[in-house]
C-alpha atoms as a printed R data frame, in Angstrom:
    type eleno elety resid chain resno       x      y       z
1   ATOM     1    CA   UNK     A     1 -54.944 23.066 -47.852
2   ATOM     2    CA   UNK     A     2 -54.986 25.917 -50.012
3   ATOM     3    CA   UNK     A     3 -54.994 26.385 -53.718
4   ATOM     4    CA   UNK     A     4 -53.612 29.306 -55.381
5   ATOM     5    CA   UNK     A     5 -51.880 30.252 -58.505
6   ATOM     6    CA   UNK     A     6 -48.334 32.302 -59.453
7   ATOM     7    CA   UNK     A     7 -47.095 34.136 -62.709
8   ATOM     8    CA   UNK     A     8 -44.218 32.254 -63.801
9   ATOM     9    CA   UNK     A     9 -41.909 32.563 -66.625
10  ATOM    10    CA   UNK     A    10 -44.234 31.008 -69.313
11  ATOM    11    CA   UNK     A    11 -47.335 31.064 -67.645
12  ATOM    12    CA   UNK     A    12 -49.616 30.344 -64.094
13  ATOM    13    CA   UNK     A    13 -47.802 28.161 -61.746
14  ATOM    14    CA   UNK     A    14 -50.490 26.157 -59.586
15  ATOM    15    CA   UNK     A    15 -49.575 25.669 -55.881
16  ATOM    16    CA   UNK     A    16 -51.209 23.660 -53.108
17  ATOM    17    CA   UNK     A    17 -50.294 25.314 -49.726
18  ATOM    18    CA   UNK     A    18 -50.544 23.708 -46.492
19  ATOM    19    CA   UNK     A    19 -49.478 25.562 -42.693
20  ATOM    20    CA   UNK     A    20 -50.051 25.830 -38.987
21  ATOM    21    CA   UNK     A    21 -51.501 28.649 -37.613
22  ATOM    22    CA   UNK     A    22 -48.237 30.443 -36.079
23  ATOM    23    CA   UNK     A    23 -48.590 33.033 -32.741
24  ATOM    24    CA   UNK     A    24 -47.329 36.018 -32.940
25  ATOM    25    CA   UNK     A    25 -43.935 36.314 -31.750
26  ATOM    26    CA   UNK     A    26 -43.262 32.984 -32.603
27  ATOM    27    CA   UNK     A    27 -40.181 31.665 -34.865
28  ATOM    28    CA   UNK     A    28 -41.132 29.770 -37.536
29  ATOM    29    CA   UNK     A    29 -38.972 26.827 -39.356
30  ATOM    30    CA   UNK     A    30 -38.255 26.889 -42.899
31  ATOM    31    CA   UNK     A    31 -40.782 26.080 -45.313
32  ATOM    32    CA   UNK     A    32 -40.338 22.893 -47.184
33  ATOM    33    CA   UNK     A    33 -41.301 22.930 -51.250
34  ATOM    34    CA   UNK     A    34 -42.176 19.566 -52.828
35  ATOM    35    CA   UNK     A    35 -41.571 19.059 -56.727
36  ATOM    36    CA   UNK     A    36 -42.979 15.984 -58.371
37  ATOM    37    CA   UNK     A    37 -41.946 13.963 -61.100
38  ATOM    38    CA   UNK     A    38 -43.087 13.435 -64.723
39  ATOM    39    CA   UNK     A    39 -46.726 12.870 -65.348
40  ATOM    40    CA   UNK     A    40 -48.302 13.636 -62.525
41  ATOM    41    CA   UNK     A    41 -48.984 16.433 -60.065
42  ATOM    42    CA   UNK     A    42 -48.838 18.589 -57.145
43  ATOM    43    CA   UNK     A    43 -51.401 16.060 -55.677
44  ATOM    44    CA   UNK     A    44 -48.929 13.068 -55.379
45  ATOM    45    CA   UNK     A    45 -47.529 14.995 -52.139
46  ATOM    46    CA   UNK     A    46 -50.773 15.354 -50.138
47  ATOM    47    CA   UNK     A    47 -49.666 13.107 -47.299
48  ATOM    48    CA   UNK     A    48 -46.555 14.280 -46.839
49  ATOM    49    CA   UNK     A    49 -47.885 18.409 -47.017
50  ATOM    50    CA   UNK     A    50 -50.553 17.216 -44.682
51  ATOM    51    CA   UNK     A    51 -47.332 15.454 -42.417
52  ATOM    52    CA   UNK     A    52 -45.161 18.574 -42.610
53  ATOM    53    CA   UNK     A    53 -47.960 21.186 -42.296
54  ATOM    54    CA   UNK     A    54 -47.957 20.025 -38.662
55  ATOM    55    CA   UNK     A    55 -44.869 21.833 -38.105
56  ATOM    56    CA   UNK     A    56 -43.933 24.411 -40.960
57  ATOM    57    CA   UNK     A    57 -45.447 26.197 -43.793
58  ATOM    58    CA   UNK     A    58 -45.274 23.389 -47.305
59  ATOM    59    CA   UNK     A    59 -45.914 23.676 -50.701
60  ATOM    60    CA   UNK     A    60 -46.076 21.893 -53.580
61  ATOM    61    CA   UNK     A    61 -46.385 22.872 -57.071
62  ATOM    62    CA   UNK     A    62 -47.834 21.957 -60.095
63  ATOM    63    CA   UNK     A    63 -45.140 21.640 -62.722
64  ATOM    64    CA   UNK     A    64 -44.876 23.088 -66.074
65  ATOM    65    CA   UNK     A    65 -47.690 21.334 -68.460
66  ATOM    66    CA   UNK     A    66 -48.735 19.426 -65.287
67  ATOM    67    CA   UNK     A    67 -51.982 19.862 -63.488
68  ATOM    68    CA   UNK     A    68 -53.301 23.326 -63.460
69  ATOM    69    CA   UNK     A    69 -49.703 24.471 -64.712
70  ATOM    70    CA   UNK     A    70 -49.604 25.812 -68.138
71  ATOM    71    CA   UNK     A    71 -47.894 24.221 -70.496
72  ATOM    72    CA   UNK     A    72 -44.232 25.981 -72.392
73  ATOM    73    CA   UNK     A    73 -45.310 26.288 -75.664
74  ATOM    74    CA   UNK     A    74 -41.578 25.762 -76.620
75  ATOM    75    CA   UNK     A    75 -41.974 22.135 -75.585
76  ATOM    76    CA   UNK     A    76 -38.923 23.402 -72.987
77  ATOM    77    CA   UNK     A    77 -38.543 20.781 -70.136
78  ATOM    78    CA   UNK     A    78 -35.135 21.553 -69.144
79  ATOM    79    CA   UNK     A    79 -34.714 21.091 -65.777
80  ATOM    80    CA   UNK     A    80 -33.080 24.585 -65.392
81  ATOM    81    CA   UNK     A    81 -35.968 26.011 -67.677
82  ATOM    82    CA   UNK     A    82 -38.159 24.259 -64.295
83  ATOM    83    CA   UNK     A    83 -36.076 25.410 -61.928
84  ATOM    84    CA   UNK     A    84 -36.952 29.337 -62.928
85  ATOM    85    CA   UNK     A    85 -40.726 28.132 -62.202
86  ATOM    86    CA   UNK     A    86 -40.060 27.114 -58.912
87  ATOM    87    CA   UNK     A    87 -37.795 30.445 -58.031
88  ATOM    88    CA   UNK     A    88 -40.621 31.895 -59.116
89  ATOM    89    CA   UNK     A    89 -42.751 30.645 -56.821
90  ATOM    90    CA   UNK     A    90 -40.580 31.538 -54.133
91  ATOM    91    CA   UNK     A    91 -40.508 34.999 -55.538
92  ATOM    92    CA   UNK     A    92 -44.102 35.051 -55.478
93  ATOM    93    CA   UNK     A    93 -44.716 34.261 -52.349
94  ATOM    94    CA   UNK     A    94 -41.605 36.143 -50.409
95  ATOM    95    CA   UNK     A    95 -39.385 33.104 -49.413
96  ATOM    96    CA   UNK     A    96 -36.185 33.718 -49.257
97  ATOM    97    CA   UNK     A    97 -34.822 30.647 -47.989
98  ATOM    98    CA   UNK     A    98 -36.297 27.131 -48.283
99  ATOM    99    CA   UNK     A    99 -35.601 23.352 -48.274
100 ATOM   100    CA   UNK     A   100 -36.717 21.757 -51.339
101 ATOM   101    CA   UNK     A   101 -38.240 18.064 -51.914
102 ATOM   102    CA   UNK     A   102 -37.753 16.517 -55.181
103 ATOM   103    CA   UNK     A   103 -38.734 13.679 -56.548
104 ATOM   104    CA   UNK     A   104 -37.759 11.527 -59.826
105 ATOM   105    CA   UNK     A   105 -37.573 14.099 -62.828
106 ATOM   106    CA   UNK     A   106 -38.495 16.928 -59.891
107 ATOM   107    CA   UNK     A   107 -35.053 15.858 -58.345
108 ATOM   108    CA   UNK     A   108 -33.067 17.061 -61.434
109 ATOM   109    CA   UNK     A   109 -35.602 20.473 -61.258
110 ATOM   110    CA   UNK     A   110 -34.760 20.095 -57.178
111 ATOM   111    CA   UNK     A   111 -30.835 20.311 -58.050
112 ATOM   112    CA   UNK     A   112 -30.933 22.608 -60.988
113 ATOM   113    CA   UNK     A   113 -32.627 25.142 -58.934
114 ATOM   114    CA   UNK     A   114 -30.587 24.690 -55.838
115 ATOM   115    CA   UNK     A   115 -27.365 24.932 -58.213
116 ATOM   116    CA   UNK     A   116 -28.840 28.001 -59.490
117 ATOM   117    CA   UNK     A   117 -29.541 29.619 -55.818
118 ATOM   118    CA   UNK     A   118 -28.026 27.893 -53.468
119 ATOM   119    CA   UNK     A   119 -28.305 30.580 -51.140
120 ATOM   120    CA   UNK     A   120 -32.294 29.868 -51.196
121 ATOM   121    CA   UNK     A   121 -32.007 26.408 -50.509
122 ATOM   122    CA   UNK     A   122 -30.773 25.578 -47.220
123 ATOM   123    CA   UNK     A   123 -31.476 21.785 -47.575
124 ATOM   124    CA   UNK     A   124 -32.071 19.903 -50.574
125 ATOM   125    CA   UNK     A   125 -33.951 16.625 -50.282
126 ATOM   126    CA   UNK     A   126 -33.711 13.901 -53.242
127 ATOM   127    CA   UNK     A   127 -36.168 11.275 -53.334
128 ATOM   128    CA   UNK     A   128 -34.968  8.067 -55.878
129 ATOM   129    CA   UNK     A   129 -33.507 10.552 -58.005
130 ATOM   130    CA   UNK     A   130 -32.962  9.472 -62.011
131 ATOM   131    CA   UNK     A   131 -29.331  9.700 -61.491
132 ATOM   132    CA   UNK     A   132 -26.610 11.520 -64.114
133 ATOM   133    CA   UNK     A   133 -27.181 10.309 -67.479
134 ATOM   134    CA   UNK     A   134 -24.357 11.675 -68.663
135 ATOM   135    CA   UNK     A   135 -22.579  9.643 -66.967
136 ATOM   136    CA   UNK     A   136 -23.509  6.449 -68.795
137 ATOM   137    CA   UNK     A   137 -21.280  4.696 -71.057
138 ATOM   138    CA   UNK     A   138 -21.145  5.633 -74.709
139 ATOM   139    CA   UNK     A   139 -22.029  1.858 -75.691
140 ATOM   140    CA   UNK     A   140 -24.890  1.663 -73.414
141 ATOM   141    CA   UNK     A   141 -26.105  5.179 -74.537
142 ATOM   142    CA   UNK     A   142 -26.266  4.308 -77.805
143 ATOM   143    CA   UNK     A   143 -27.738  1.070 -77.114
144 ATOM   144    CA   UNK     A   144 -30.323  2.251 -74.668
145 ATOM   145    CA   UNK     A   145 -31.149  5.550 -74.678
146 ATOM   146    CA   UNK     A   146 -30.628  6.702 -78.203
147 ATOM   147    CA   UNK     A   147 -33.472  4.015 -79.203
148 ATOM   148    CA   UNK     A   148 -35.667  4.942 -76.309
149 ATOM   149    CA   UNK     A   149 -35.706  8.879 -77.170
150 ATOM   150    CA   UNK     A   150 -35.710  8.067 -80.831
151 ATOM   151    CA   UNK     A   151 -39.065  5.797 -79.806
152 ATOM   152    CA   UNK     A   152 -40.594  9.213 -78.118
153 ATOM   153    CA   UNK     A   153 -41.348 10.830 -81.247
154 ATOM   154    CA   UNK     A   154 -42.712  7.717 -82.920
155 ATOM   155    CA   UNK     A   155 -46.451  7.153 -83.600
156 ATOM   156    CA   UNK     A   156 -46.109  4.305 -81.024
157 ATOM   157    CA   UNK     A   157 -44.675  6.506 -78.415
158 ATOM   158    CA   UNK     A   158 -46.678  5.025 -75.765
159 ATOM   159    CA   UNK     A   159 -45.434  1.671 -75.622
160 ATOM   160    CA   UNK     A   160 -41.915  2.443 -75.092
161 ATOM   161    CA   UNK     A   161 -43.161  4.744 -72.451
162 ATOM   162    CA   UNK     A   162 -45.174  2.456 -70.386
163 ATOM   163    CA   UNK     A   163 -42.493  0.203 -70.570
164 ATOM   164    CA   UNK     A   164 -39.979  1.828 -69.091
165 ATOM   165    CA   UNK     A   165 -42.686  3.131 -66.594
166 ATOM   166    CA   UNK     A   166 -43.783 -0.872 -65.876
167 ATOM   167    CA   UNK     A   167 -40.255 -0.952 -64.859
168 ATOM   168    CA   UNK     A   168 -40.171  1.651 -62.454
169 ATOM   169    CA   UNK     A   169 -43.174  0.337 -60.940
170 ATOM   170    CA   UNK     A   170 -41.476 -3.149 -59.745
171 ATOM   171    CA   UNK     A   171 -41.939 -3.568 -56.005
172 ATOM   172    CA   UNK     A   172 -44.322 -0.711 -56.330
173 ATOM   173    CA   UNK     A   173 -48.198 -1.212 -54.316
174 ATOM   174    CA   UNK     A   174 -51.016 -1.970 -56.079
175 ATOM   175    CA   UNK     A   175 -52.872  1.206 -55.412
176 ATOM   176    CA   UNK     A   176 -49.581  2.959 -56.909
177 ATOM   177    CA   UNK     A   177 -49.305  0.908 -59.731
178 ATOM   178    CA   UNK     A   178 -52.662  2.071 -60.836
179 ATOM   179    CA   UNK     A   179 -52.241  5.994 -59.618
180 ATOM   180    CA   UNK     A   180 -49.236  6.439 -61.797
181 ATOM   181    CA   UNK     A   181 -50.397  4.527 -65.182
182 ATOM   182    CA   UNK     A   182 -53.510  6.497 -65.327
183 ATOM   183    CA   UNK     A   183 -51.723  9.770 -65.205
184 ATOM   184    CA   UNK     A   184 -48.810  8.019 -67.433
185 ATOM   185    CA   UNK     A   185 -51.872  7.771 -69.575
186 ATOM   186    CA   UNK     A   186 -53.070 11.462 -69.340
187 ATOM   187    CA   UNK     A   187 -49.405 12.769 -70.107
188 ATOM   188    CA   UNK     A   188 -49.452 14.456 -73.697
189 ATOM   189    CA   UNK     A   189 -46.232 13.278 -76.058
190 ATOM   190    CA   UNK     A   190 -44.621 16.259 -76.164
191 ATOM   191    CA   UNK     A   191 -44.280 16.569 -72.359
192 ATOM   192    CA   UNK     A   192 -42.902 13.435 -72.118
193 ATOM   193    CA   UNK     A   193 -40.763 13.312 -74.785
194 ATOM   194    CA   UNK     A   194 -39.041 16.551 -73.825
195 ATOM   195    CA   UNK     A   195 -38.565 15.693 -69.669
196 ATOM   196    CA   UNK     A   196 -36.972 12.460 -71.429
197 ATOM   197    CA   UNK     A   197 -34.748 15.463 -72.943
198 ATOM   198    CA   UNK     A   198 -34.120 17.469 -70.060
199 ATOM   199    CA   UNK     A   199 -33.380 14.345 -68.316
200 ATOM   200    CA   UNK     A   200 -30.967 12.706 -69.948
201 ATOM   201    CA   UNK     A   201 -28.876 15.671 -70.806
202 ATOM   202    CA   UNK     A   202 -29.052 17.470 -67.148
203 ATOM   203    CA   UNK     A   203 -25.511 17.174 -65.856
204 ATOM   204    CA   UNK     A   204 -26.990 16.097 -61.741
205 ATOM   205    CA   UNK     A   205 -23.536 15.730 -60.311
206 ATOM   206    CA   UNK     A   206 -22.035 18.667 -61.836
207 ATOM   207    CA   UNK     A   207 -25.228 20.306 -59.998
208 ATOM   208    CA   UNK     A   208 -24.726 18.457 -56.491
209 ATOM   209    CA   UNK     A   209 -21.258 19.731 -56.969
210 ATOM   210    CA   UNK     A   210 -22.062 23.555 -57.437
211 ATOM   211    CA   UNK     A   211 -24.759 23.589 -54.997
212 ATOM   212    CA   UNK     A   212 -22.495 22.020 -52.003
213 ATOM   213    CA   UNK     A   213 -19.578 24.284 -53.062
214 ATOM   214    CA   UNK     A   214 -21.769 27.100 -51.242
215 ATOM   215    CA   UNK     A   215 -21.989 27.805 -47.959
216 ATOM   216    CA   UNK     A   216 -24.462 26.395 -45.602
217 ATOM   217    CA   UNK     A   217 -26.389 23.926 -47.836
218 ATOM   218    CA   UNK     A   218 -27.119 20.332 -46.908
219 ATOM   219    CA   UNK     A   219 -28.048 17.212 -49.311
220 ATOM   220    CA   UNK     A   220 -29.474 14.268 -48.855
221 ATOM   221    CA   UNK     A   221 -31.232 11.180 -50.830
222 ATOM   222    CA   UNK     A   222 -34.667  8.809 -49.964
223 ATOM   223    CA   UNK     A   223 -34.290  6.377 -52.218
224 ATOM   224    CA   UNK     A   224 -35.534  2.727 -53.235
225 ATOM   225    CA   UNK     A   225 -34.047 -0.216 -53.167
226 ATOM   226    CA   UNK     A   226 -33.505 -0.673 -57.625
227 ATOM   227    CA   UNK     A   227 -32.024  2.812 -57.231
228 ATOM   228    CA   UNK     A   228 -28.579  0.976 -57.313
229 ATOM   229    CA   UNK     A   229 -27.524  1.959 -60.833
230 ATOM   230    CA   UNK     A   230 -23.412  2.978 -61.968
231 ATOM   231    CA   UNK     A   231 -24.740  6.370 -62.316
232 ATOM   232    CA   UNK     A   232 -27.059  6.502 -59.394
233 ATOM   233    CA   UNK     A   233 -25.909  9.862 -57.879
234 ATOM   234    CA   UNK     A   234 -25.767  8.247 -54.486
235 ATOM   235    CA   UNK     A   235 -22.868  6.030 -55.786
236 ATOM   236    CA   UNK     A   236 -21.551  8.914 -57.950
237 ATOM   237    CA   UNK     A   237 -21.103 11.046 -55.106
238 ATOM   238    CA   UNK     A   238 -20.707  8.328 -52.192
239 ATOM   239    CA   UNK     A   239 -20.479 11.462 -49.470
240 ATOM   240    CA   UNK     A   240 -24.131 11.889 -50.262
241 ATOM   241    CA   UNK     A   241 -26.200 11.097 -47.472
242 ATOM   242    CA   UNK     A   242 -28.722  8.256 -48.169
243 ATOM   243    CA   UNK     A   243 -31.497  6.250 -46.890
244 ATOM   244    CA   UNK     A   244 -33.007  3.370 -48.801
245 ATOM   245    CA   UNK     A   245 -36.877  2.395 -47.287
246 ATOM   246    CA   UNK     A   246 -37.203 -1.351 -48.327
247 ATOM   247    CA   UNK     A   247 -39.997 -3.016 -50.043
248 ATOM   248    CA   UNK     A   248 -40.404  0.232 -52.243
249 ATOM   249    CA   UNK     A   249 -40.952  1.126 -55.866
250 ATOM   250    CA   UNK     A   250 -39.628  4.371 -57.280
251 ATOM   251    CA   UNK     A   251 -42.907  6.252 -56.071
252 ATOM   252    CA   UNK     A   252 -41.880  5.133 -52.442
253 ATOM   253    CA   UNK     A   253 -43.885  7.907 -50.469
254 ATOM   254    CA   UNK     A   254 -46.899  6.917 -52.146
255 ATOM   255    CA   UNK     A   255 -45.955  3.182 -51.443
256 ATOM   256    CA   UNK     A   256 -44.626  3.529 -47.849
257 ATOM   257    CA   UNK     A   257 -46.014  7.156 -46.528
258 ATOM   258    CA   UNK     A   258 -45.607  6.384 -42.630
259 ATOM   259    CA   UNK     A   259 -41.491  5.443 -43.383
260 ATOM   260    CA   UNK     A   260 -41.162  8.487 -45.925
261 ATOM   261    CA   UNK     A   261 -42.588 10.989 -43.381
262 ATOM   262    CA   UNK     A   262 -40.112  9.735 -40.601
263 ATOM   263    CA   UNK     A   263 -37.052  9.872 -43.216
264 ATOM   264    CA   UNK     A   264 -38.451 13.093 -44.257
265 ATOM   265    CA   UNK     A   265 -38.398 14.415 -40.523
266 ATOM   266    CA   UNK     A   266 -34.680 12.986 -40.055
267 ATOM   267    CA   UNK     A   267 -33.364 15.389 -43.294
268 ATOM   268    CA   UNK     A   268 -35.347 18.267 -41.682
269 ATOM   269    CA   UNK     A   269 -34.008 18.277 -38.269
270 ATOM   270    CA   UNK     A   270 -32.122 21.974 -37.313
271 ATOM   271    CA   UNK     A   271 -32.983 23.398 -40.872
């Protein structure tokens, strides 16, 4: 694998590059971008860069305030503010056309970007995405979500945080369990308290809805079995193509890497 680093809107973009060497004359498949969720990093794909390396060019990058990413000093975690990062990267490195990989929080920054170009992204991969929170009643918005961001900016942030995250975690491996709290545990407040923002105000179906309006795009979820929510976006948009991989937690290819690769493989065939 190779490390490298782009000029991005607010800073150096870190990318981990992975390929197989190509002869000449040969035609070469798309490359495949992976974008990872809050708190941790471009690392969390390694087996599945490794997996698709075999066949194609992949990346993965380091998200805004997020490994060797620098941070906005806006505090900016809009999903569309993320989504310039990663055309960016594909500016940066010549790619015209892609499929993108996005998981959790990366999902929204997976749609935004393919809403944005969707003549870059000819298939866009969600993996357990957060769903549309604007979609959520007004009671239980005000009942749930209104506390929870309200709790970000409090001195005991952290609780509320690791909460919610202990909760994400159920069904989750061992080994996962304790990946994902220590980086919940490296993750500055302000960068979690404004991907809770970007989140919950990122309009995902409206998104879905632009980016399959175009011609020749193709979507498709990986998701885990809690994903099952009113405003999941698989149930939003029941067309949506989806695969659950049982006995899963929301970081299922970390959990399950061997099942994720041969999902993965599925929702690349012909791009």
């Amino acid at each position: 694998m190779r490390s490298t680093t782009i000029k991005g809107p607010i800073g150096t973009i870190h990318i981990i590059e992975a390929s197989r060497p190509v002869t000449a004359g040969e035609s070469e498949p798309l490359p495949v971008v992976f974008v990872h969720g809050m708190t941790v990093s471009a690392s969390i794909w390694d087996a599945q860069l490794a997996h698709v390396a075999g066949t194609r060019r992949a990346i993965a990058l380091d998200m805004r305030g997020h490994g060797d990413s620098a941070p906005p000093e806006d505090g900016n975690y809009a999903p569309a503010s993320c989504a310039a990062d990663v055309l960016a990267v594909l500016d940066g490195l010549g790619l015209d056309r892609v499929a993108i990989v996005g998981h959790s929080f990366g999902a929204c920054i997976a749609l935004a970007t393919a809403a944005t170009a969707p003549h870059r992204i000819a298939q866009l991969i969600l993996v357990d995405p957060p769903g549309d929170f604007t979609k959520v009643p007004p009671d239980v918005h005000e009942a749930r979500i209104v506390p929870y961001q309200r709790a970000l900016e409090m001195e005991d942030w952290r609780a509320a945080v690791e909460a919610g995250f202990n909760d994400a975690l159920t069904g989750s491996r061992a080994h996962t369990r304790d990946r994902i709290l220590a980086c919940l545990a490296a993750t500055p407040q302000d960068c979690l308290s404004g991907m809770s923002r970007g989140m919950f105000a990122f309009e995902a179906v409206d998104a879905l809805d632009r980016y399959l309006a175009a011609p020749r795009t193709r979507a498709q979820a990986i998701i885990a079995p809690s994903n099952a929510f009113p405003f999941s976006l698989h149930i939003l948009r029941p067309t949506l193509t989806t695969t659950t991989i049982a006995d899963t937690g929301h970081w299922l290819m970390l959990d399950a890497p061997e099942a994720f690769a041969r999902e993965l493989d599925i929702c690349l065939e012909g791009v």
